Tab-separated table of C-alpha atoms in Angstrom:
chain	number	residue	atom	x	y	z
A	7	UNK	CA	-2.852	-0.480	-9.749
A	8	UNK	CA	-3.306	-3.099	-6.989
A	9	UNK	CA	-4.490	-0.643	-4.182
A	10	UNK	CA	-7.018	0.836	-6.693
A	11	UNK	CA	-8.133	-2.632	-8.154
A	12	UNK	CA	-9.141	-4.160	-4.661
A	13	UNK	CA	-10.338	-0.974	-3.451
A	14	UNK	CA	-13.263	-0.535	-5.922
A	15	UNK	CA	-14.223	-4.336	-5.344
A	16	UNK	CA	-13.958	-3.681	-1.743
A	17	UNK	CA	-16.268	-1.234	-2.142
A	18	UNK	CA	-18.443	-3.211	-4.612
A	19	UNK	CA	-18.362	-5.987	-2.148
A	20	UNK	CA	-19.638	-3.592	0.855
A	21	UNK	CA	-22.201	-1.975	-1.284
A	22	UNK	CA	-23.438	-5.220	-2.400
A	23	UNK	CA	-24.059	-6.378	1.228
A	24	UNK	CA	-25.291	-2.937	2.430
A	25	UNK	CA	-27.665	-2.727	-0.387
A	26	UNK	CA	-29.692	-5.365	0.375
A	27	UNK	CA	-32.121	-5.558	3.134
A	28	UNK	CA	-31.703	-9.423	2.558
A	29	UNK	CA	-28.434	-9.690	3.226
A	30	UNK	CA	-27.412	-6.847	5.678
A	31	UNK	CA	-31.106	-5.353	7.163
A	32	UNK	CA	-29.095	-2.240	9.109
A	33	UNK	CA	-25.667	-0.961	8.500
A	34	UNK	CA	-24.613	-2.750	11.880
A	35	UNK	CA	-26.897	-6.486	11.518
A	36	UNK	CA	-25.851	-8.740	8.447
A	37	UNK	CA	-26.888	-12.003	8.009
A	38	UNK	CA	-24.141	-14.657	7.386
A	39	UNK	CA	-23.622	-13.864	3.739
A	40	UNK	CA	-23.916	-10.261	4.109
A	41	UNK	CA	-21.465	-10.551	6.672
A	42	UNK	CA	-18.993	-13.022	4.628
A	43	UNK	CA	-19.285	-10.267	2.172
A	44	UNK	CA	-18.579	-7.398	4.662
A	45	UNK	CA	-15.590	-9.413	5.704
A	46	UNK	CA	-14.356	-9.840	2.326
A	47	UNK	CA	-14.417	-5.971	1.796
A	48	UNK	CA	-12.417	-5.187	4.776
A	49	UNK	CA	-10.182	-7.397	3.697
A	50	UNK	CA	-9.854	-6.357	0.582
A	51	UNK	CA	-9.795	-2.349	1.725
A	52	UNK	CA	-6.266	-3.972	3.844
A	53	UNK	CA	-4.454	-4.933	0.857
A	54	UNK	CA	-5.477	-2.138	-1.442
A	55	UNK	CA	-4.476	0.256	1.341
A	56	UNK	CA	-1.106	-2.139	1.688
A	57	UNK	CA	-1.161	-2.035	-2.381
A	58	UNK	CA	-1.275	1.978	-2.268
A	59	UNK	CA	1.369	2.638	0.203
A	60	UNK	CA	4.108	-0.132	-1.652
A	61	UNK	CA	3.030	2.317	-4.543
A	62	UNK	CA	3.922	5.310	-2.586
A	63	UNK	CA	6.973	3.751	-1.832
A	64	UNK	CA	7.989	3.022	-5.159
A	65	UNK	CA	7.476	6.080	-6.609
A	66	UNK	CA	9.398	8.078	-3.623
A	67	UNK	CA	12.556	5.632	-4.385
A	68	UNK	CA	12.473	6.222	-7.803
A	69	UNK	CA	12.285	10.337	-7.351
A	70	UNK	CA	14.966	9.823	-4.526
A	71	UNK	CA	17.309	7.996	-7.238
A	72	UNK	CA	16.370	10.183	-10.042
A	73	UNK	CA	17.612	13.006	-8.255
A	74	UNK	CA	20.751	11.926	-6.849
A	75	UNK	CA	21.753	10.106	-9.938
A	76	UNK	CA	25.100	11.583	-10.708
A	77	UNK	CA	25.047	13.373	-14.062
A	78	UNK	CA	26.312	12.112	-17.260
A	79	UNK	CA	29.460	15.053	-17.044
A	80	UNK	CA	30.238	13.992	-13.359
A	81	UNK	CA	34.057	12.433	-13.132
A	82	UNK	CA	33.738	8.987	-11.793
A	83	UNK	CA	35.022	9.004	-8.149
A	84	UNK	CA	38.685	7.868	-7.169
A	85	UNK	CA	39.570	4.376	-5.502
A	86	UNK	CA	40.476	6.217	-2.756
A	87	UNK	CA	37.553	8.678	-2.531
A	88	UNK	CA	35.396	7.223	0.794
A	89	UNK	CA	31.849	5.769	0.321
A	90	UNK	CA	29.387	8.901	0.274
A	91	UNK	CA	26.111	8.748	2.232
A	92	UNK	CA	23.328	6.262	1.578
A	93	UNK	CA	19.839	5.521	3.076
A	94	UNK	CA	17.101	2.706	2.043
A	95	UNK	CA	13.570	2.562	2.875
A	96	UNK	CA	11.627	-0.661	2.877
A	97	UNK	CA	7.531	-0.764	3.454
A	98	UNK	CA	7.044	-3.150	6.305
A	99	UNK	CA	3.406	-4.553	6.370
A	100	UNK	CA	1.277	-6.444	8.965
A	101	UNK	CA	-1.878	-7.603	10.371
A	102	UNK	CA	-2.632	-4.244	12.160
A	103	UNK	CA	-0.068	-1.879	11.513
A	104	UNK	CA	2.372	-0.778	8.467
A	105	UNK	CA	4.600	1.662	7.897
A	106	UNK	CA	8.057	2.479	6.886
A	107	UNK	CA	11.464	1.089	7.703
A	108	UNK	CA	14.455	3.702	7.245
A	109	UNK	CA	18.183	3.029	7.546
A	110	UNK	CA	21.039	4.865	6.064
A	111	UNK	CA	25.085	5.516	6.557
A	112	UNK	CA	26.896	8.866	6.601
């Protein structure tokens, strides 16, 4: 929802700029409010794209835990019984670069 809600007024935004001759005359020369507004879109684009891959995130988690949720018929494991694999994946996000973070026990 947040990736797609900045994206469209990032686009807006460099439409808006691109659009008209007043504000940005060529695709590369913008006057100083076509260029605030360029700006804006860019940064916009960076946390819709950020917005999109939390999103991805998400929804990979929750298939990961749907799927290894033990069933409702499974015996519950004994005090004894040693911890069983486990991995977590955070998104890590910053100016320039973002990706994933991965860490797990076996």
């Amino acid at each position: 929802m947040v990736g797609t809600v900045f994206g469209l007024g990032a686009q807006s935004d460099y439409e808006q700029a691109i659009g008209d001759k007043g504000l940005c005359p060529t695709k590369t020369a913008c006057y100083p409010e076509g260029k605030r507004l360029v700006d804006g879109a860019s940064e916009k684009a960076t946390v819709s794209t950020i917005g999109f891959i939390a999103g991805g995130v998400a929804l990979a988690g929750g298939v990961v835990l749907f799927l290894t949720a033990p069933s409702e018929k499974a015996p519950a494991p004994a005090a004894d019984t040693p911890e069983t694999a486990s991995i977590t994946v955070v998104p890590v996000a910053g100016q320039g670069f973002g990706g994933l973070w991965a860490t797990g026990s076996f």
